[in-house]
Coordinates of C-alpha atoms and ligand atoms in Angstrom, one line a residue:
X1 CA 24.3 -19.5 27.1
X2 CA 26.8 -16.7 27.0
X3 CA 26.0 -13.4 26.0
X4 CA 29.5 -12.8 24.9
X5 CA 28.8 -13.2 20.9
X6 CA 26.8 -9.7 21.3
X7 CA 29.8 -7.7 21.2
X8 CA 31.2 -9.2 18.3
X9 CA 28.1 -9.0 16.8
X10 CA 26.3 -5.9 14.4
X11 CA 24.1 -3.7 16.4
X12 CA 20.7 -2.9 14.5
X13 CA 17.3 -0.7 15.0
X14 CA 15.3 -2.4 13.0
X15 CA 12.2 -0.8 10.6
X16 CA 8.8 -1.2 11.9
X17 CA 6.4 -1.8 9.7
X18 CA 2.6 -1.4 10.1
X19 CA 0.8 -4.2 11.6
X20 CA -0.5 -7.0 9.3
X21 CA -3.3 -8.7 11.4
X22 CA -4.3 -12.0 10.3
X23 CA -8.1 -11.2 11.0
X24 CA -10.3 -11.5 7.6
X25 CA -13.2 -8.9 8.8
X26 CA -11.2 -5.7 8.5
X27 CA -10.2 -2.6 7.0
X28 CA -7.1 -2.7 6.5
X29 CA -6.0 1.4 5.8
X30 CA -2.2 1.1 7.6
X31 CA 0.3 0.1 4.6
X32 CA -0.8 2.0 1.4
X33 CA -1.4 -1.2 -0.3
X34 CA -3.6 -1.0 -3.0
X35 CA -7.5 -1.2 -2.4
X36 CA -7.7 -3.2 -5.9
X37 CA -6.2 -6.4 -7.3
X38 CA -4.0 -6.2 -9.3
X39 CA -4.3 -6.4 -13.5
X40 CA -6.3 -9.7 -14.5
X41 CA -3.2 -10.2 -17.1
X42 CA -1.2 -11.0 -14.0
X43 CA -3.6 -13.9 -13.1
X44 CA -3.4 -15.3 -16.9
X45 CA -0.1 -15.3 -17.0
X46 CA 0.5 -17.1 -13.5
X47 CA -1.9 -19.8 -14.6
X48 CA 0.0 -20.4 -17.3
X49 CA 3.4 -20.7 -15.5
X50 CA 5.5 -23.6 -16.5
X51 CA 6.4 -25.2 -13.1
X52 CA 9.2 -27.5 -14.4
X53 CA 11.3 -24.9 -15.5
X54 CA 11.5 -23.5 -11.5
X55 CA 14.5 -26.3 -11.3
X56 CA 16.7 -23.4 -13.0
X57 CA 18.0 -20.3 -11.7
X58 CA 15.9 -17.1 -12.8
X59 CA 17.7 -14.6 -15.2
X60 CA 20.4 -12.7 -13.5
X61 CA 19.5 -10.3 -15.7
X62 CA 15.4 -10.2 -16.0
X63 CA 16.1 -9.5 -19.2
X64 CA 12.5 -9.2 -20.8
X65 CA 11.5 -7.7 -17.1
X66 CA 13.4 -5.0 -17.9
X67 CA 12.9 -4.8 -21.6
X68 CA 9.4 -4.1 -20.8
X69 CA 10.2 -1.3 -18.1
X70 CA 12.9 0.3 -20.4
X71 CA 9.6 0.5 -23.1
X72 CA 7.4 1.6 -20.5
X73 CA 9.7 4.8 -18.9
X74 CA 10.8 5.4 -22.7
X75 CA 15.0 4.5 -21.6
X76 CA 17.4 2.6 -22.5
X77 CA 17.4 -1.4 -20.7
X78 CA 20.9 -0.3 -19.5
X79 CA 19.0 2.6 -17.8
X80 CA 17.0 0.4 -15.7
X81 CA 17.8 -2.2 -12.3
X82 CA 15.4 -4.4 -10.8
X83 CA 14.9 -5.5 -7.1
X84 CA 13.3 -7.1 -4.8
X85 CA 11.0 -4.4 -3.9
X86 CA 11.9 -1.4 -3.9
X87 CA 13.5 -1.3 0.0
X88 CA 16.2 -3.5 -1.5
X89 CA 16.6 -1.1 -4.6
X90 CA 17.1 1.2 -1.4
X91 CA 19.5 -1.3 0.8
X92 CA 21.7 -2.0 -2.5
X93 CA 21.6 1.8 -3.3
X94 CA 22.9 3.1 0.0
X95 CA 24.9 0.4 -0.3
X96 CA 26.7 1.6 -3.6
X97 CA 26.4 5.1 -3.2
X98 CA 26.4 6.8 0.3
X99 CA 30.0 5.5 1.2
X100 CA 31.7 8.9 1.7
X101 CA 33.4 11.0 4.1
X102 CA 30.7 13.8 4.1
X103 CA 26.8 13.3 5.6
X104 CA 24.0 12.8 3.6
X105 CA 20.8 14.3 4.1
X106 CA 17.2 13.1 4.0
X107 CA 14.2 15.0 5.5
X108 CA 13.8 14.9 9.3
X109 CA 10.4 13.7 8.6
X110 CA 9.9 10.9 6.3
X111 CA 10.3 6.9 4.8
X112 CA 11.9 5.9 8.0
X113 CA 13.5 2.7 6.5
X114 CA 16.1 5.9 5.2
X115 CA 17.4 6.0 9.0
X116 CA 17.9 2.5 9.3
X117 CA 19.7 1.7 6.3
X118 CA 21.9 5.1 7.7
X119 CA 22.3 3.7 11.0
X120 CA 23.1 -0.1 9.8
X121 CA 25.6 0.9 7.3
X122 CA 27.3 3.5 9.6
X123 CA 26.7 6.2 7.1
X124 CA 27.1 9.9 8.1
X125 CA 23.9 11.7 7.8
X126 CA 21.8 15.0 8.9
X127 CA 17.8 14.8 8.7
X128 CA 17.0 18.0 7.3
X129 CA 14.0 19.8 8.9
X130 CA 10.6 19.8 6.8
X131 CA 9.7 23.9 6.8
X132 CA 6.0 24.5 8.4
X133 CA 4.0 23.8 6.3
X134 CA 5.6 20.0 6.0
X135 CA 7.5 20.6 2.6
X136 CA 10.9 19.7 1.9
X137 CA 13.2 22.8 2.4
X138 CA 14.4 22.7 -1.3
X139 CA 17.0 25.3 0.2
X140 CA 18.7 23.7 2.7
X141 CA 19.7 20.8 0.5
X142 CA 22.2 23.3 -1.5
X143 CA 25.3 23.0 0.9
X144 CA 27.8 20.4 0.9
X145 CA 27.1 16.5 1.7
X146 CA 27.9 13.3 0.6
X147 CA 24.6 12.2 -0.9
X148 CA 20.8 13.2 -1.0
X149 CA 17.9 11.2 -0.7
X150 CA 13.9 12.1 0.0
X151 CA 10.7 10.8 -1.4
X152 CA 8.5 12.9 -3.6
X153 CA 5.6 12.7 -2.6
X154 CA 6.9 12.7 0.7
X155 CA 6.0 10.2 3.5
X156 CA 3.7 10.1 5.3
X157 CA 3.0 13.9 4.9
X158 CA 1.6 13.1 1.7
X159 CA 3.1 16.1 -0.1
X160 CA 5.2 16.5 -3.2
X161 CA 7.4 19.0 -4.7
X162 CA 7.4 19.9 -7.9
X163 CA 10.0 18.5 -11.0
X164 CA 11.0 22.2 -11.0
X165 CA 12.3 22.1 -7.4
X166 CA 13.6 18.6 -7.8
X167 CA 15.7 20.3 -10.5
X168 CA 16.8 23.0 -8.5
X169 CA 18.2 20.4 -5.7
X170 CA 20.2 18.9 -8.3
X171 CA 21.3 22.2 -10.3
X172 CA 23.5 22.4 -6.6
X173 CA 24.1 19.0 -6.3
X174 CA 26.2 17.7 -9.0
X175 CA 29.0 15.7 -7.6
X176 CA 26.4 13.0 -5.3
X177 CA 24.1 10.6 -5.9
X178 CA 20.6 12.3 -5.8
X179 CA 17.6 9.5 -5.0
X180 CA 14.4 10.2 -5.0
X181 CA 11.7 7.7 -4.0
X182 CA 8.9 7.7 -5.8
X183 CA 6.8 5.3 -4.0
X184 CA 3.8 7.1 -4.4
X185 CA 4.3 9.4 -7.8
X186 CA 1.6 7.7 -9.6
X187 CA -1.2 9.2 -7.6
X188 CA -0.9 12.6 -9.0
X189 CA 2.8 14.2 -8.5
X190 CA 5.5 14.5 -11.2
X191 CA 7.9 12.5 -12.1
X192 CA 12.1 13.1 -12.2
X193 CA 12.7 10.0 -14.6
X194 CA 13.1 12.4 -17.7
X195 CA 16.2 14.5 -16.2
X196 CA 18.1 11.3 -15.2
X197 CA 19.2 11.9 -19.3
X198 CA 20.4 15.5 -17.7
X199 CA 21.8 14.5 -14.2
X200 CA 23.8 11.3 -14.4
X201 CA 24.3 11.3 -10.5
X202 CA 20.1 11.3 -10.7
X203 CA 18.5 8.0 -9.5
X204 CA 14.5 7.8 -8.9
X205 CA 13.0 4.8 -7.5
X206 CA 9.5 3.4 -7.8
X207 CA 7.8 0.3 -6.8
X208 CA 5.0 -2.1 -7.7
X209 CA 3.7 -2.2 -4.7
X210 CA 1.9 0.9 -4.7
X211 CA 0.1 2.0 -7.9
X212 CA 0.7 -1.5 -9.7
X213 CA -1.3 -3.1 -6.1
X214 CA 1.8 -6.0 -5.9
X215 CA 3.3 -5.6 -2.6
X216 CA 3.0 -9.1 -2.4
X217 CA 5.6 -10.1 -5.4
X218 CA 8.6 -7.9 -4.0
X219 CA 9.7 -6.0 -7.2
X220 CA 11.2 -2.4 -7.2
X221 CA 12.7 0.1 -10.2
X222 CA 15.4 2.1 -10.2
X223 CA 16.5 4.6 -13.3
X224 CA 19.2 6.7 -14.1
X225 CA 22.2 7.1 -15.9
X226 CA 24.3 3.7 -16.7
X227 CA 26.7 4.6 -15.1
X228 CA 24.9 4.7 -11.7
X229 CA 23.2 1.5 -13.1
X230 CA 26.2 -0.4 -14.1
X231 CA 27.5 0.3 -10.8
X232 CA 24.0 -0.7 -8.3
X233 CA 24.6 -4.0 -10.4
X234 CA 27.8 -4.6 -9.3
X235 CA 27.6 -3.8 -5.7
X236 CA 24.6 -6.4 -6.5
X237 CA 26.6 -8.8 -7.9
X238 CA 28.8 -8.7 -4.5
X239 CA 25.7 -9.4 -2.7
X240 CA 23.3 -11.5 -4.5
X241 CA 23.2 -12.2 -8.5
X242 CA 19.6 -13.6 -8.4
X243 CA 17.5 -11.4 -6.5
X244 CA 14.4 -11.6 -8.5
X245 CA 12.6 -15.0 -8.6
X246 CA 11.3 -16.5 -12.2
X247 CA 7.5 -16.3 -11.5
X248 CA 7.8 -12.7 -10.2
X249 CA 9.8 -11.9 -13.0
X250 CA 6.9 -12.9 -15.3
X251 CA 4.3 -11.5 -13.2
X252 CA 5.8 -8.2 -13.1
X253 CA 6.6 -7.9 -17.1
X254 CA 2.8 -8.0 -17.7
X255 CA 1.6 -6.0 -15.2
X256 CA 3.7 -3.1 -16.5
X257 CA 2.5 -3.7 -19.9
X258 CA -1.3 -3.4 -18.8
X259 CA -1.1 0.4 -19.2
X260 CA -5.0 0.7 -19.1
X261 CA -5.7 -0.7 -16.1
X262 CA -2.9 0.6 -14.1
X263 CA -4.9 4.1 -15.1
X264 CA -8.2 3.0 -14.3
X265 CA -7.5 1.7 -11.0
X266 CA -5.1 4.6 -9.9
X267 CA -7.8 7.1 -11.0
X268 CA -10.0 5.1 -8.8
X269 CA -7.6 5.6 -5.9
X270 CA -7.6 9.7 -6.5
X271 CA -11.2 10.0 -6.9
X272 CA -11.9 8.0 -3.6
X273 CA -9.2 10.2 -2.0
X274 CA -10.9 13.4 -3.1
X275 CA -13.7 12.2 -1.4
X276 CA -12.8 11.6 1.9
X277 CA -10.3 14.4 1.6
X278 CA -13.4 16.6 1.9
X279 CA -15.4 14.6 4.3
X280 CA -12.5 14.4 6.8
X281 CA -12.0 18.8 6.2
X282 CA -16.3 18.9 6.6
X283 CA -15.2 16.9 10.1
X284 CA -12.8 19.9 11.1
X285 CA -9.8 17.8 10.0
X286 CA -6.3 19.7 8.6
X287 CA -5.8 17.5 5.8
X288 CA -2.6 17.8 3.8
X289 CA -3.1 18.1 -0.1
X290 CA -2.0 14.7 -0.5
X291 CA -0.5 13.3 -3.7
X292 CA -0.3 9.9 -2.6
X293 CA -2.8 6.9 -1.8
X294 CA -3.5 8.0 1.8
X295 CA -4.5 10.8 3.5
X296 CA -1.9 12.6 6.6
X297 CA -4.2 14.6 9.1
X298 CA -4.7 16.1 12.3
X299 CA -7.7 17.2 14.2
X300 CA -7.8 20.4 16.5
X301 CA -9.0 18.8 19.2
X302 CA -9.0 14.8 18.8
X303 CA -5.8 13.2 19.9
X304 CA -4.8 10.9 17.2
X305 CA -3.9 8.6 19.3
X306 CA -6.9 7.6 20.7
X307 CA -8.9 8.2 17.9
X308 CA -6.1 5.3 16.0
X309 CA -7.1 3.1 19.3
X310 CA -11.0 3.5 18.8
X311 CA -11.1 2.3 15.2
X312 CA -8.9 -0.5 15.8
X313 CA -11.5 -1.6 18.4
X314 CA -13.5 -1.7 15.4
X315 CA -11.5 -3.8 13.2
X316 CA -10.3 -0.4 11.4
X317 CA -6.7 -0.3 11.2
X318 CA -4.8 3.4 10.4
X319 CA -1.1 4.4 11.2
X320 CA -0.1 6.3 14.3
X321 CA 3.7 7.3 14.5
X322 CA 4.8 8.1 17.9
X323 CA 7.3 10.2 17.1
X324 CA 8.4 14.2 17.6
X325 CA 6.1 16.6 15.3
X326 CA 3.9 13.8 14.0
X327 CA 2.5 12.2 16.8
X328 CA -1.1 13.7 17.0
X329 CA -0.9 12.7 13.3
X330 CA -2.9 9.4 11.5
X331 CA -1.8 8.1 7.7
X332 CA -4.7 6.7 6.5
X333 CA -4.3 4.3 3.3
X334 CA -7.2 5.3 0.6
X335 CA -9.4 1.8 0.2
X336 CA -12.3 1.3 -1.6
X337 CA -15.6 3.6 -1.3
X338 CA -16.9 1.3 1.3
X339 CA -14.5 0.9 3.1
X340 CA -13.8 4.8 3.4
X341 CA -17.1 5.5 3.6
X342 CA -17.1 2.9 7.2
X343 CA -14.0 4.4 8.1
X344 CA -16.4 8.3 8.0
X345 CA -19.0 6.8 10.0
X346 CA -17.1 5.3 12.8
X347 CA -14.7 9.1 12.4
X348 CA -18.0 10.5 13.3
X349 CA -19.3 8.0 15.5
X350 CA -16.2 9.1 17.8
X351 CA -16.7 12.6 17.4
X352 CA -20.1 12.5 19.2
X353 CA -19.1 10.5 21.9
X354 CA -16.2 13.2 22.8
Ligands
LIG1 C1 6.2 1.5 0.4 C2 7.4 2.3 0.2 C3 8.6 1.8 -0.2 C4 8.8 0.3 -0.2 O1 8.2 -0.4 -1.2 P1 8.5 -1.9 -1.5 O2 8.7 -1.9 -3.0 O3 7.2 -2.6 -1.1 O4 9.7 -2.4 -0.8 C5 9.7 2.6 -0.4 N1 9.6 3.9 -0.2 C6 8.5 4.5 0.2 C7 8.5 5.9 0.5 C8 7.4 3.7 0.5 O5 6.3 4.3 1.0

């Protein structure tokens, strides 16, 4: 066949995502899922799904979806837009808002799905250096662009910055759409949603995949004023209309109400983390005071690389990024107790063979 349709055709880099073996027997620390099912209410209520009632389209609107979130971050329903996890929230939101003349800016190192949607959409942009110590320069974002967007806590350096700072990026920032991801903000940071009253060009985003352990049902949140709102849902309704099925709908409106066990299982996640924090320090790792459900370090004199190559040999799966700055860096998910504490053993089980 010709190869004359590639030039007519859109040129892409594609996100990468971490590998998703099929194997059963492994420890699986490379994605940030959650160690822990996720609330038995979720269960209940798919048992109890009315099959028959899939012939019909789902609710454009996941109306009681989004009552229930509206109740839950204390806004108003017109406040809040669901998607189809939360890289579509981010798709549909560069989408509708990064579509000027000037460059956005995102942090040289972090969500790298950022760069993509940059690159597919042909939207201007700058990565912004982290300073040394891997923080978001809250500074350099206070000069003129067309659009903002970072995660807090960051990825995959763990960190976060403070609602404070977040305040001060938008305090010079008023006439762009400010996004912050907050993919990971239920393992211990602060959240922005209470100043998208005050900053109406404010949108956070936060998923279920995380901290609500459903990175299998595809369902992401984003907040903010409704006018940002009213407009992501048009630039969806040019798209898409129906982008969240029934049963997830369903699925998702309970698990948000299941407040309790949400907390118990994300306080799981932080003690666990504290944990191996420690161990891995006690190991002569630098370990970044991580906010998140993984763990960002480096060793002095391990290469990461082949450290990330022995565990896999042993079925123990962590993330190694080969890219400039990070690349004698590992992200390592936080599991269960176990499965850290196999995860320690086979850390030091390398260490005495060096
Ligand atoms: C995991 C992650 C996402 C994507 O979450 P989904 O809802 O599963 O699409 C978005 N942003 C960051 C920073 C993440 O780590």
């Amino acid at each position: 066949m010709s190869e004359g349709w590639k030039s007519h055709s859109r040129k892409v880099t594609p996100y990468v995502p971490g590998e998703q073996p099929k194997s059963q027997n492994l420890i699986k620390l490379n994605t940030n899922e959650n160690p822990y099912p996720p609330s038995p209410k979720v269960e209940a209520c798919l048992r109890n799904i009315d099959v028959s009632r899939l012939r019909l389209y789902p609710d454009p609107q996941a109306t009681e979806l989004t009552a229930a979130l509206s109740n839950y971050y204390g806004v108003e329903c017109e406040q809040v837009f669901v998607g189809n996890g939360s890289d579509e929230v981010l798709a549909l939101a560069f989408l509708a808002f990064f579509n000027g003349d000037k460059e956005i800016l995102f942090p040289n190192i972090t969500y790298s799905f950022y760069d993509v949607y940059a690159e597919l959409y042909d939207i201007k942009h700058r990565k912004v250096p982290l300073n040394e110590q891997f923080e978001i320069d809250i500074n350099a974002y206070k000069v003129e662009n067309g659009g903002i967007i970072f995660s807090n806590p960051n990825a995959p350096t763990s960190i976060a910055i403070s609602v404070e700072q977040i305040e001060d990026i938008l305090k010079a920032n008023r006439d762009v759409v400010v996004i912050v991801d907050e993919a990971y903000v239920d393992f211990g940071a602060e959240s922005a949603v209470d100043l998208i009253h005050q900053y109406h060009n404010l949108l956070v985003i936060h998923t279920y995949s995380k901290s609500r352990a459903l990175a299998g049902l595809r369902l992401g949140v984003a907040i903010g004023s409704k006018e940002l709102i009213a407009h992501l849902e048009a630039v969806k309704n040019s798209f898409n209309s129906y982008p969240i099925d029934m049963i997830a709908q369903e699925l998702a409106t309970v698990a948000i109400q299941d407040v309790e066990y949400f907390k118990r299982i994300t306080s799981k996640v932080i003690q666990t983390r504290t944990y191996v924090m420690t161990e891995l320090r006690k190991l002569g790792f630098t370990v970044a005071d991580s906010k998140t459900n993984f763990v960002f370090v480096t060793h002095p004199t391990l290469l990461a690389k082949d450290l990330f190559e022995f565990l896999k040999t042993y079925q123990i799966y962590v993330r190694y990024f080969d890219k400039p700055f990070i690349d004698n860096h590992l992200r390592i998910s936080i599991g269960t107790d176990e499965e850290m504490d196999q995860l320690l053993k086979h850390i030091r089980m390398y260490m005495t063979r060096q």
